[in-house]
Each structure stands twice: as C-alpha cells, then as structure tokens.
Amino acid sequence: MSELLERVDALQNVISKLVHRYQKLQRQNEVLTTENEQLKHEQEDLKILLENWEAKYSTLKTANAMLGSNEYKRETKLKINTMMRELDACIAQLAD
C-alpha cells in the first residue's frame, strides 16, 4: 500500500510541476504577444513615416529639377507629360 501512496505522491508532484510550467509558459506567451503587438504598431508607424519621407524626397527632387538641376530634369519632364495626358483625358471625358 505504501508503494501505491509513493506513486500517487510522485504523480501529484509531476502534475504540480507540469501545471507550474504551463502557467509560466502562459505568462511568457502573454508577454510575448503584447510585445509583438507593440512592435507591429511601431512598424506601422515607421512605415507611415517612411512613406511621408519618400513623398517629401520626391517633392524635393521635382523642385530641384525645376530650379535647373540637370540630374532630375528628364524625370520631371516625364512626370509633367504624364500629368498632362491625364488632364487631357479628363477634359475629353468631360467634353463627351
């Protein structure tokens, strides 16, 4: 009978350790999930910031080309031509 009690005690001990480990892993999972969400928000904010800086850079390149820089003149002319074609298409649609 004492052998049976020892086995039961051993099983209770193992179960207790497993429950403790499970709870610890659950807490770690919650911490990591929270950290993951924070990093996703930070990544999204940085993505928006990058898009804003890219737009500003593009605007500065265009302004630089208009001020006489030969480096971006061709690119600016192509953009202006594209805008003119789009404007002509809009006018044509309005005329119909």
mmCIF file of C-alpha atoms in Angstrom:
data_model
loop_
_atom_site.group_PDB
_atom_site.id
_atom_site.type_symbol
_atom_site.label_atom_id
_atom_site.label_comp_id
_atom_site.label_asym_id
_atom_site.label_seq_id
_atom_site.Cartn_x
_atom_site.Cartn_y
_atom_site.Cartn_z
ATOM 1 C CA MET A 1 0.000 0.000 0.000
ATOM 2 C CA SER A 2 2.848 2.369 0.765
ATOM 3 C CA GLU A 3 4.226 1.801 -2.744
ATOM 4 C CA LEU A 4 0.900 2.934 -4.172
ATOM 5 C CA LEU A 5 0.985 6.063 -1.991
ATOM 6 C CA GLU A 6 4.506 6.804 -3.180
ATOM 7 C CA ARG A 7 3.391 6.523 -6.804
ATOM 8 C CA VAL A 8 0.418 8.785 -6.145
ATOM 9 C CA ASP A 9 2.691 11.319 -4.429
ATOM 10 C CA ALA A 10 5.152 11.123 -7.326
ATOM 11 C CA LEU A 11 2.327 11.647 -9.834
ATOM 12 C CA GLN A 12 0.997 14.594 -7.842
ATOM 13 C CA ASN A 13 4.482 16.078 -7.774
ATOM 14 C CA VAL A 14 4.889 15.661 -11.544
ATOM 15 C CA ILE A 15 1.426 17.103 -12.194
ATOM 16 C CA SER A 16 2.179 20.046 -9.922
ATOM 17 C CA LYS A 17 5.426 20.735 -11.801
ATOM 18 C CA LEU A 18 3.633 20.486 -15.151
ATOM 19 C CA VAL A 19 0.907 22.891 -14.024
ATOM 20 C CA HIS A 20 3.542 25.326 -12.764
ATOM 21 C CA ARG A 21 5.467 25.083 -16.054
ATOM 22 C CA TYR A 22 2.232 25.567 -18.032
ATOM 23 C CA GLN A 23 1.353 28.689 -16.044
ATOM 24 C CA LYS A 24 4.860 30.073 -16.516
ATOM 25 C CA LEU A 25 4.703 29.453 -20.269
ATOM 26 C CA GLN A 26 1.270 31.031 -20.411
ATOM 27 C CA ARG A 27 2.608 34.212 -18.748
ATOM 28 C CA GLN A 28 5.561 34.275 -21.134
ATOM 29 C CA ASN A 29 3.188 33.871 -24.052
ATOM 30 C CA GLU A 30 1.104 36.824 -22.857
ATOM 31 C CA VAL A 31 4.226 38.982 -22.527
ATOM 32 C CA LEU A 32 5.439 37.993 -25.990
ATOM 33 C CA THR A 33 2.013 38.584 -27.509
ATOM 34 C CA THR A 34 1.891 42.066 -26.001
ATOM 35 C CA GLU A 35 5.416 42.808 -27.206
ATOM 36 C CA ASN A 36 4.517 41.527 -30.667
ATOM 37 C CA GLU A 37 1.510 43.850 -30.858
ATOM 38 C CA GLN A 38 3.622 46.814 -29.756
ATOM 39 C CA LEU A 39 6.224 46.019 -32.395
ATOM 40 C CA LYS A 40 3.526 45.724 -35.065
ATOM 41 C CA HIS A 41 2.220 49.180 -34.143
ATOM 42 C CA GLU A 42 5.743 50.588 -34.149
ATOM 43 C CA GLN A 43 6.403 49.007 -37.543
ATOM 44 C CA GLU A 44 3.201 50.519 -38.940
ATOM 45 C CA ASP A 45 4.149 53.947 -37.570
ATOM 46 C CA LEU A 46 7.611 53.668 -39.100
ATOM 47 C CA LYS A 47 6.117 52.569 -42.413
ATOM 48 C CA ILE A 48 3.898 55.666 -42.471
ATOM 49 C CA LEU A 49 6.867 57.842 -41.538
ATOM 50 C CA LEU A 50 8.925 56.306 -44.341
ATOM 51 C CA GLU A 51 6.147 56.955 -46.861
ATOM 52 C CA ASN A 52 5.977 60.586 -45.731
ATOM 53 C CA TRP A 53 9.737 60.997 -46.100
ATOM 54 C CA GLU A 54 9.675 59.365 -49.533
ATOM 55 C CA ALA A 55 6.949 61.776 -50.640
ATOM 56 C CA LYS A 56 8.956 64.728 -49.325
ATOM 57 C CA TYR A 57 12.058 63.439 -51.094
ATOM 58 C CA SER A 58 10.163 63.104 -54.356
ATOM 59 C CA THR A 59 8.829 66.645 -53.982
ATOM 60 C CA LEU A 60 12.319 67.949 -53.316
ATOM 61 C CA LYS A 61 13.681 66.133 -56.374
ATOM 62 C CA THR A 62 10.966 67.717 -58.511
ATOM 63 C CA ALA A 63 11.633 71.162 -57.069
ATOM 64 C CA ASN A 64 15.348 70.697 -57.619
ATOM 65 C CA ALA A 65 14.748 69.769 -61.251
ATOM 66 C CA MET A 66 12.532 72.801 -61.759
ATOM 67 C CA LEU A 67 15.234 75.017 -60.323
ATOM 68 C CA GLY A 68 17.593 73.927 -63.044
ATOM 69 C CA SER A 69 19.312 70.792 -61.816
ATOM 70 C CA ASN A 70 20.077 68.551 -64.785
ATOM 71 C CA GLU A 71 20.072 65.453 -62.628
ATOM 72 C CA TYR A 72 16.286 65.100 -62.347
ATOM 73 C CA LYS A 73 15.108 67.157 -65.335
ATOM 74 C CA ARG A 74 14.230 64.177 -67.518
ATOM 75 C CA GLU A 75 12.289 62.506 -64.715
ATOM 76 C CA THR A 76 10.377 65.715 -64.012
ATOM 77 C CA LYS A 77 9.547 66.212 -67.688
ATOM 78 C CA LEU A 78 8.186 62.667 -67.861
ATOM 79 C CA LYS A 79 6.025 63.280 -64.786
ATOM 80 C CA ILE A 80 4.702 66.537 -66.223
ATOM 81 C CA ASN A 81 3.924 64.831 -69.547
ATOM 82 C CA THR A 82 2.082 62.051 -67.717
ATOM 83 C CA MET A 83 0.066 64.596 -65.751
ATOM 84 C CA MET A 84 -0.767 66.484 -68.949
ATOM 85 C CA ARG A 85 -2.012 63.283 -70.625
ATOM 86 C CA GLU A 86 -4.170 62.507 -67.586
ATOM 87 C CA LEU A 87 -5.528 66.054 -67.630
ATOM 88 C CA ASP A 88 -6.292 65.808 -71.363
ATOM 89 C CA ALA A 89 -8.122 62.516 -70.781
ATOM 90 C CA CYS A 90 -10.209 64.114 -68.019
ATOM 91 C CA ILE A 91 -11.077 67.088 -70.237
ATOM 92 C CA ALA A 92 -12.057 64.727 -73.052
ATOM 93 C CA GLN A 93 -14.351 62.790 -70.720
ATOM 94 C CA LEU A 94 -15.967 65.997 -69.508
ATOM 95 C CA ALA A 95 -16.498 67.173 -73.086
ATOM 96 C CA ASP A 96 -18.390 63.991 -74.026
#
